[in-house]
Short mmCIF file of C-alpha atoms in Angstrom, two decimals:
data_model
loop_
_atom_site.label_atom_id
_atom_site.label_comp_id
_atom_site.label_asym_id
_atom_site.label_seq_id
_atom_site.Cartn_x
_atom_site.Cartn_y
_atom_site.Cartn_z
CA MET A 618 -44.40 2.57 6.64
CA LYS A 619 -43.44 2.09 10.49
CA TYR A 620 -39.80 1.15 11.14
CA ASP A 621 -37.88 0.49 14.44
CA TYR A 622 -34.96 2.07 13.32
CA LEU A 623 -33.61 4.51 10.45
CA VAL A 624 -30.07 3.78 10.02
CA VAL A 625 -28.47 7.08 8.06
CA GLY A 626 -25.53 5.22 6.15
CA ALA A 627 -24.99 2.29 4.07
CA GLY A 628 -21.38 1.60 5.19
CA LEU A 629 -20.01 -0.73 6.88
CA PHE A 630 -21.01 0.34 10.58
CA GLY A 631 -24.40 1.01 9.29
CA ALA A 632 -24.83 -2.52 7.45
CA VAL A 633 -23.65 -4.40 10.56
CA PHE A 634 -26.22 -2.46 12.75
CA ALA A 635 -29.13 -2.96 10.31
CA HIS A 636 -28.33 -6.94 10.07
CA GLU A 637 -27.98 -7.74 13.58
CA MET A 638 -31.12 -5.44 14.52
CA ALA A 639 -33.07 -7.63 12.05
CA VAL A 640 -31.70 -10.51 13.24
CA LYS A 641 -33.32 -9.38 16.69
CA GLY A 642 -36.76 -9.16 14.60
CA LYS A 643 -36.54 -5.24 14.48
CA SER A 644 -37.49 -3.53 11.00
CA VAL A 645 -34.85 -1.28 9.58
CA LEU A 646 -34.71 1.32 6.94
CA VAL A 647 -31.32 1.97 6.00
CA ILE A 648 -30.54 5.18 3.69
CA ASP A 649 -27.62 6.52 1.81
CA LYS A 650 -27.02 9.90 -0.07
CA ARG A 651 -24.55 7.79 -2.55
CA SER A 652 -26.45 5.87 -5.27
CA HIS A 653 -24.60 2.42 -3.99
CA VAL A 654 -24.04 0.73 -0.72
CA ALA A 655 -21.04 0.01 1.09
CA GLY A 656 -19.66 3.40 1.72
CA ASN A 657 -15.97 4.19 1.58
CA ILE A 658 -15.23 0.11 0.93
CA TYR A 659 -17.59 0.25 -2.04
CA THR A 660 -15.77 -1.92 -4.83
CA GLU A 661 -17.14 -1.91 -8.50
CA ASN A 662 -15.76 -4.45 -11.04
CA LYS A 663 -14.32 -2.89 -14.42
CA MET A 664 -12.54 -4.84 -16.71
CA GLY A 665 -13.06 -8.04 -14.71
CA ILE A 666 -11.00 -6.10 -11.71
CA ASN A 667 -12.71 -5.27 -8.53
CA VAL A 668 -11.69 -1.65 -8.09
CA HIS A 669 -11.52 -0.02 -4.64
CA LYS A 670 -13.15 3.37 -5.60
CA TYR A 671 -12.37 5.09 -2.35
CA GLY A 672 -9.10 4.06 -1.58
CA ALA A 673 -7.46 0.66 -0.73
CA HIS A 674 -9.11 -1.64 1.80
CA ILE A 675 -7.37 -4.36 3.10
CA PHE A 676 -8.92 -6.50 5.98
CA HIS A 677 -6.61 -7.36 9.14
CA THR A 678 -7.77 -8.36 12.62
CA SER A 679 -6.90 -10.22 15.73
CA ASP A 680 -10.07 -10.25 16.79
CA LYS A 681 -11.22 -13.78 16.13
CA GLU A 682 -15.15 -13.27 16.51
CA VAL A 683 -14.87 -10.33 14.14
CA TRP A 684 -13.02 -12.43 11.81
CA ASP A 685 -15.57 -15.31 11.96
CA TYR A 686 -18.18 -12.97 11.51
CA VAL A 687 -16.92 -11.50 8.37
CA ASN A 688 -16.36 -14.90 6.92
CA ARG A 689 -20.32 -15.45 7.28
CA PHE A 690 -20.62 -13.31 4.34
CA ALA A 691 -17.81 -13.46 2.28
CA GLU A 692 -15.04 -15.81 1.32
CA PHE A 693 -11.76 -14.19 1.74
CA ASN A 694 -8.43 -14.87 0.20
CA ASN A 695 -5.01 -14.77 1.84
CA TYR A 696 -3.63 -11.59 0.49
CA ILE A 697 -0.96 -10.18 2.69
CA ASN A 698 -0.31 -6.55 2.45
CA CYS A 699 3.61 -5.77 1.73
CA PRO A 700 3.98 -2.18 0.24
CA VAL A 701 6.72 -0.68 -1.22
CA ALA A 702 8.19 2.95 -0.75
CA SER A 703 9.49 4.66 -3.86
CA TYR A 704 12.01 7.42 -2.88
CA LYS A 705 14.08 9.13 -5.75
CA ASP A 706 13.62 5.95 -7.87
CA GLU A 707 15.02 3.92 -4.88
CA LEU A 708 12.48 1.49 -3.88
CA TYR A 709 12.22 0.03 0.01
CA ASN A 710 10.08 -2.40 1.58
CA LEU A 711 7.67 -1.48 4.17
CA PRO A 712 7.29 -1.66 7.31
CA PHE A 713 10.94 -0.84 8.28
CA ASN A 714 12.25 -4.00 8.24
CA MET A 715 15.74 -5.96 7.43
CA ASN A 716 14.85 -5.85 3.97
CA THR A 717 14.44 -1.86 4.14
CA PHE A 718 17.83 -1.55 6.42
CA SER A 719 19.67 -3.67 3.97
CA LYS A 720 18.69 -1.99 0.90
CA MET A 721 19.55 1.43 2.65
CA TRP A 722 22.64 0.92 4.08
CA GLY A 723 24.19 -2.37 2.37
CA ILE A 724 24.19 -4.64 5.91
CA LYS A 725 23.03 -7.82 6.66
CA THR A 726 22.25 -8.33 10.35
CA PRO A 727 19.98 -6.93 12.75
CA ALA A 728 22.86 -6.09 14.74
CA GLU A 729 24.31 -3.79 12.13
CA ALA A 730 20.89 -2.38 11.58
CA LYS A 731 20.14 -1.51 15.23
CA ALA A 732 23.30 -0.11 15.72
CA ILE A 733 23.04 2.31 12.73
CA ILE A 734 19.51 3.60 13.93
CA ASP A 735 20.78 3.59 17.56
CA LYS A 736 23.60 6.11 16.41
CA GLN A 737 21.77 8.04 14.18
CA ALA A 738 18.87 8.45 16.84
CA GLY A 739 21.13 9.24 19.50
CA GLU A 740 23.06 11.97 17.10
CA GLU A 741 19.67 13.68 16.61
CA ILE A 742 18.50 13.50 20.32
CA GLU A 743 22.21 14.97 21.33
CA ARG A 744 21.91 17.79 18.62
CA MET A 745 18.18 18.77 19.42
CA ASN A 746 19.29 18.94 23.31
CA ARG A 747 22.12 21.00 22.36
CA GLU A 748 20.28 23.65 20.52
CA LYS A 749 17.55 23.64 23.29
CA GLY A 750 19.91 23.87 26.15
CA THR A 751 18.59 21.06 27.80
CA THR A 752 19.80 17.46 28.85
CA GLU A 753 16.55 15.89 29.23
CA PHE A 754 14.93 15.31 25.36
CA VAL A 755 11.30 15.95 24.93
CA ALA A 756 9.96 15.98 21.24
CA ASP A 757 8.09 19.33 20.71
CA ASN A 758 6.92 18.05 17.10
CA LEU A 759 6.43 15.51 14.80
CA GLU A 760 9.86 15.77 13.00
CA GLU A 761 11.84 15.65 16.67
CA GLN A 762 9.59 12.58 17.50
CA ALA A 763 10.71 10.62 14.15
CA LEU A 764 14.22 11.71 14.51
CA SER A 765 14.50 10.40 17.79
CA LEU A 766 12.81 7.34 16.87
CA ALA A 767 14.53 6.41 13.67
CA GLY A 768 17.39 8.75 12.94
CA ARG A 769 17.99 10.88 9.84
CA ASP A 770 17.99 8.63 7.03
CA ILE A 771 14.64 7.02 7.44
CA TYR A 772 13.07 10.17 8.54
CA GLU A 773 14.33 11.70 5.27
CA LYS A 774 13.23 9.05 2.98
CA LEU A 775 10.52 7.27 4.17
CA VAL A 776 8.61 9.57 6.92
CA LYS A 777 9.04 13.07 6.31
CA GLY A 778 7.67 13.81 2.59
CA TYR A 779 4.87 11.31 3.11
CA THR A 780 3.72 12.51 6.24
CA GLU A 781 3.73 16.17 5.15
CA LYS A 782 1.69 15.11 2.28
CA GLN A 783 -0.70 13.07 4.25
CA TRP A 784 -1.29 16.04 6.63
CA GLY A 785 -0.82 18.80 4.48
CA ARG A 786 1.41 20.57 6.93
CA ASP A 787 5.24 20.58 7.76
CA CYS A 788 6.45 17.86 9.92
CA LYS A 789 7.72 20.82 12.61
CA ASP A 790 4.22 21.89 12.60
CA LEU A 791 2.49 18.70 13.46
CA PRO A 792 2.16 17.48 17.13
CA ALA A 793 4.65 14.78 17.89
CA PHE A 794 1.87 12.39 19.51
CA ILE A 795 0.95 11.39 15.82
CA ILE A 796 4.02 8.97 15.75
CA LYS A 797 3.99 7.54 19.08
CA ARG A 798 6.42 4.99 17.91
CA LEU A 799 7.85 3.46 14.60
CA PRO A 800 8.08 0.08 14.80
CA MET A 801 11.28 -1.38 13.50
CA ARG A 802 11.35 -5.18 12.59
CA TYR A 803 14.49 -6.81 12.90
CA ILE A 804 13.80 -9.68 10.51
CA TYR A 805 13.30 -10.21 7.08
CA ASP A 806 9.17 -9.67 6.75
CA ASN A 807 7.53 -7.57 4.57
CA ASN A 808 3.82 -8.22 6.06
CA TYR A 809 2.59 -4.72 6.92
CA PHE A 810 0.07 -5.78 9.88
CA ASN A 811 0.75 -7.65 12.83
CA ASP A 812 -2.89 -9.13 12.82
CA ARG A 813 -3.46 -12.82 12.83
CA TYR A 814 -5.91 -12.70 10.30
CA GLN A 815 -5.73 -10.71 6.71
CA GLY A 816 -7.28 -10.80 3.20
CA ILE A 817 -9.47 -9.42 0.62
CA PRO A 818 -13.25 -10.54 0.52
CA MET A 819 -13.27 -12.44 -2.92
CA GLY A 820 -15.81 -10.91 -5.01
CA GLY A 821 -15.11 -7.33 -3.54
CA TYR A 822 -16.39 -5.67 -0.80
CA THR A 823 -19.52 -4.55 -2.13
CA ALA A 824 -21.08 -7.88 -2.02
CA LEU A 825 -20.04 -8.59 1.38
CA VAL A 826 -22.34 -5.44 2.50
CA GLU A 827 -25.04 -6.54 0.39
CA LYS A 828 -25.18 -9.82 2.28
CA LEU A 829 -25.28 -8.00 5.48
CA LEU A 830 -28.08 -5.76 4.03
CA LEU A 831 -29.98 -9.00 3.42
CA THR A 832 -30.48 -8.47 -0.60
CA GLY A 833 -30.56 -12.32 -0.62
CA LYS A 834 -30.95 -13.55 2.96
CA GLU A 835 -28.70 -16.52 2.29
CA ASN A 836 -28.77 -18.82 5.30
CA GLU A 837 -29.73 -16.44 7.91
CA ALA A 838 -32.35 -16.77 10.21
CA VAL A 839 -33.87 -13.28 10.18
CA SER A 840 -37.03 -12.33 11.52
CA GLY A 841 -37.30 -8.73 11.00
CA SER A 842 -36.53 -6.67 7.60
CA ILE A 843 -34.09 -4.28 6.05
CA THR A 844 -35.19 -1.87 3.51
CA VAL A 845 -32.38 -0.21 1.62
CA LYS A 846 -32.63 3.38 -0.42
CA THR A 847 -29.91 4.88 -2.10
CA ASP A 848 -29.94 8.27 -3.66
CA THR A 849 -31.41 9.46 -0.55
CA ASP A 850 -30.14 12.44 1.54
CA TYR A 851 -30.84 12.50 5.15
CA TYR A 852 -31.48 16.01 5.35
CA ASP A 853 -34.17 16.02 2.62
CA PHE A 854 -35.69 12.59 3.62
CA VAL A 855 -36.18 13.37 7.42
CA LYS A 856 -38.87 15.86 8.48
CA MET A 857 -36.81 18.40 10.64
CA GLU A 858 -37.29 21.16 13.39
CA GLY A 859 -34.35 23.36 12.56
CA ASN A 860 -31.16 21.43 12.47
CA LEU A 861 -32.72 18.28 14.10
CA PRO A 862 -35.24 15.54 13.20
CA ALA A 863 -38.66 16.56 14.23
CA GLU A 864 -40.27 14.11 17.00
CA PRO A 865 -41.86 11.75 16.31
CA PHE A 866 -39.36 10.75 13.81
CA GLU A 867 -40.89 10.73 10.47
CA SER A 868 -39.88 10.97 6.82
CA VAL A 869 -41.23 13.55 4.46
CA ASN A 870 -42.86 10.26 2.54
CA GLY A 871 -44.85 9.38 5.75
CA ASP A 872 -42.51 6.65 7.12
CA SER A 873 -42.15 6.68 11.20
CA PHE A 874 -39.18 5.52 13.00
CA GLU A 875 -38.28 4.67 16.97
CA LYS A 876 -34.75 5.32 16.62
CA ILE A 877 -32.12 6.77 14.35
CA LEU A 878 -28.70 5.56 14.24
CA PHE A 879 -26.45 8.45 12.31
CA THR A 880 -23.30 7.56 10.72
CA GLY A 881 -22.58 10.83 9.32
CA MET A 882 -20.84 13.72 10.94
CA ILE A 883 -21.71 14.55 14.43
CA ASP A 884 -21.08 18.34 14.23
CA GLU A 885 -23.12 18.47 10.79
CA PHE A 886 -26.06 16.45 12.31
CA PHE A 887 -26.14 19.25 15.01
CA GLY A 888 -26.00 22.25 12.48
CA TYR A 889 -22.28 22.77 13.80
CA LYS A 890 -23.68 24.87 16.84
CA LEU A 891 -20.44 24.08 18.82
CA GLY A 892 -17.90 24.49 16.10
CA THR A 893 -16.62 22.75 13.35
CA LEU A 894 -14.63 19.25 13.62
CA GLU A 895 -11.50 19.15 11.15
CA TYR A 896 -10.72 16.32 8.82
CA ARG A 897 -8.44 15.47 5.99
CA SER A 898 -10.02 14.62 2.65
CA LEU A 899 -8.78 12.51 -0.28
CA ARG A 900 -9.09 12.88 -4.16
CA PHE A 901 -8.71 9.63 -6.52
CA GLU A 902 -7.64 9.66 -9.86
CA THR A 903 -8.01 6.31 -11.54
CA GLU A 904 -6.84 5.14 -14.99
CA GLU A 905 -7.43 1.96 -16.85
CA LEU A 906 -4.61 0.39 -18.92
CA PRO A 907 -6.20 -2.00 -21.15
CA ASP A 908 -3.01 -2.48 -22.78
CA VAL A 909 -0.83 -2.85 -19.39
CA ASP A 910 -1.17 -6.13 -17.95
CA ASN A 911 1.21 -5.31 -14.92
CA TYR A 912 1.81 -1.99 -13.98
CA GLN A 913 3.61 -1.96 -11.17
CA GLY A 914 4.12 -5.16 -9.67
CA ASN A 915 2.66 -4.67 -6.11
CA ALA A 916 -0.98 -3.65 -5.08
CA VAL A 917 0.37 -0.79 -3.18
CA VAL A 918 3.51 1.70 -3.79
CA ASN A 919 3.96 4.79 -1.52
CA TYR A 920 5.54 7.49 -2.98
CA THR A 921 7.72 9.49 -0.26
CA GLU A 922 8.71 12.42 -1.87
CA ARG A 923 7.28 15.79 -1.01
CA ASP A 924 7.18 17.21 -4.42
CA ILE A 925 5.21 14.14 -5.82
CA PRO A 926 1.65 15.12 -5.12
CA TYR A 927 0.04 11.82 -4.61
CA THR A 928 0.90 9.33 -1.92
CA ARG A 929 0.49 6.34 -3.11
CA ILE A 930 -0.60 4.23 -6.54
CA ILE A 931 -2.92 1.34 -6.11
CA GLU A 932 -2.91 -1.42 -8.71
CA HIS A 933 -6.30 -3.04 -7.83
CA LYS A 934 -5.91 -6.48 -9.51
CA HIS A 935 -3.03 -7.58 -7.30
CA PHE A 936 -5.44 -7.48 -4.40
CA GLU A 937 -7.04 -10.44 -5.78
CA TYR A 938 -4.16 -12.09 -7.60
CA GLY A 939 -5.87 -11.12 -10.99
CA THR A 940 -3.98 -12.40 -14.11
CA GLY A 941 -6.30 -10.89 -16.71
CA LYS A 942 -5.57 -8.57 -19.84
CA GLY A 943 -5.50 -4.85 -18.66
CA THR A 944 -5.20 -3.39 -15.37
CA ILE A 945 -6.35 -0.32 -13.27
CA ILE A 946 -4.49 2.00 -11.17
CA THR A 947 -5.46 4.90 -8.75
CA ARG A 948 -3.36 7.63 -7.68
CA GLU A 949 -4.51 8.91 -4.17
CA TYR A 950 -4.15 12.52 -3.57
CA PRO A 951 -4.43 13.93 0.16
CA ALA A 952 -6.64 17.19 0.39
CA ASN A 953 -7.68 19.73 2.88
CA TRP A 954 -10.91 19.21 3.65
CA LYS A 955 -13.81 21.95 3.31
CA HIS A 956 -17.46 21.78 3.85
CA GLY A 957 -18.98 19.82 0.85
CA ASP A 958 -16.12 17.74 0.57
CA GLU A 959 -16.16 14.07 1.54
CA PRO A 960 -14.17 13.73 5.22
CA TYR A 961 -11.71 10.72 5.31
CA TYR A 962 -9.73 11.05 8.38
CA PRO A 963 -10.59 12.82 12.00
CA MET A 964 -7.98 15.30 12.99
CA ASN A 965 -7.79 13.76 16.35
CA ASP A 966 -5.62 16.43 17.75
CA GLU A 967 -6.43 17.86 21.32
CA LYS A 968 -8.27 20.69 19.89
CA ASN A 969 -10.91 18.48 17.78
CA ASN A 970 -11.12 15.83 20.66
CA LYS A 971 -12.31 18.32 23.04
CA LEU A 972 -14.68 19.83 20.70
CA PHE A 973 -15.93 16.29 19.96
CA SER A 974 -16.42 15.38 23.48
CA GLN A 975 -18.43 18.30 23.98
CA TYR A 976 -20.95 17.16 21.18
CA THR A 977 -20.73 13.67 22.67
CA GLU A 978 -22.20 15.36 25.72
CA LEU A 979 -24.89 16.95 23.53
CA ALA A 980 -25.75 13.91 21.73
CA GLY A 981 -26.48 12.25 25.18
CA GLU A 982 -29.29 14.30 25.73
CA TYR A 983 -31.18 12.28 22.46
CA ARG A 984 -31.99 9.05 23.71
CA ASN A 985 -33.23 7.95 20.80
CA ILE A 986 -30.53 8.83 18.49
CA LEU A 987 -27.35 6.75 17.91
CA PHE A 988 -23.99 7.88 16.37
CA GLY A 989 -21.79 5.35 14.73
CA GLY A 990 -18.82 5.16 12.54
CA ARG A 991 -15.68 7.11 11.72
CA LEU A 992 -17.57 10.31 11.53
CA GLY A 993 -20.43 9.72 13.84
CA GLN A 994 -17.61 8.93 16.64
CA TYR A 995 -15.02 11.16 15.20
CA LYS A 996 -12.31 8.11 15.46
CA TYR A 997 -10.07 6.57 12.89
CA TYR A 998 -11.23 2.88 12.77
CA ASN A 999 -9.89 0.14 10.81
CA MET A 1000 -12.45 -2.15 9.43
CA ASP A 1001 -12.40 -4.83 12.04
CA GLN A 1002 -12.85 -1.83 14.71
CA VAL A 1003 -15.92 -0.69 13.11
CA ILE A 1004 -17.43 -4.10 13.02
CA ARG A 1005 -16.60 -4.61 16.72
CA ALA A 1006 -17.91 -0.92 17.62
CA ALA A 1007 -21.26 -1.85 15.51
CA LEU A 1008 -21.72 -5.05 17.46
CA ASP A 1009 -21.01 -3.56 20.76
CA MET A 1010 -23.83 -1.01 20.10
CA VAL A 1011 -26.48 -3.50 18.98
CA SER A 1012 -25.45 -5.51 22.50
CA GLU A 1013 -26.52 -2.14 24.24
CA GLN A 1014 -30.02 -1.86 22.41
#
């Protein structure tokens, strides 16, 4: 069959792009190597609970156009993300706010909290300047940056261990720019995000993506079409010439495409010819607890000690205020990435960003091939940013 677009990847970016191109009257074939659509926001229902299979995903945005857009495809609940941090059996509210400071220091007022933070941060800056023999402070690594912003107590209990697990390196070996700032809220407010709109799609993210991919075509004036093929690997499906798709673009089954949107790793697409971009990966351990109705009392609990190997435990039923029998939890373990692993987070340091810019320049030579999403654009996107980037790409077609 002849298609206008081949979309490689049925995640959020690919689904939004495919939907909007179908609205424009285009025929789109979407393929994904996994057995399901929705990419990393895939949710599957177990025990009546929508399980976030690839980690917690909480939709939040201040972009009203994007918020109105997603609400066309799902009804969102009023979930507010209020994670808790566990450090040596002490529990602290996140983000850093007056509840955090009151628990840590036994104080009540914003003035007391600010005085302690300023004093500790000032002492650390003075110490580091003295050790370096300078009077003008410049952070040389993440540890120095965090200490200069938050002081010793917050850094040791809530930043150091979690960050080192997340990145797989000592904070002294991480660049300072990773923590440009540490927001301190001098109010009693546990809402993690500052965005105007926030929630979880009732029924899970998979249903939202399925509607984007027109599985039912409900209430949509769509003149084009979307065909979805899962369990389909791009590298086996498309006729190749070396590491690149042969032109004109065709599948091994005789399908043809005018253009390709690729949402996988851009360096892999080009056969790593300029070098390999770096990522961080994740490993998940999910446990069904049919005899426990409420495991931790919160959707997300972070574990900030370095010697606890996982960064957080997710209890999925709390995302949708579940009250039924049993519960399901997932422990999330950061992991080094290697070829063959699932890439989750781009390592957007200076070296990798420079390499990505070289791949971007190379991609510009192929006018009928587009790159999108976290991996195709090598950028850490929140979900609303993914949607915005996809809509922007559609407007350019």
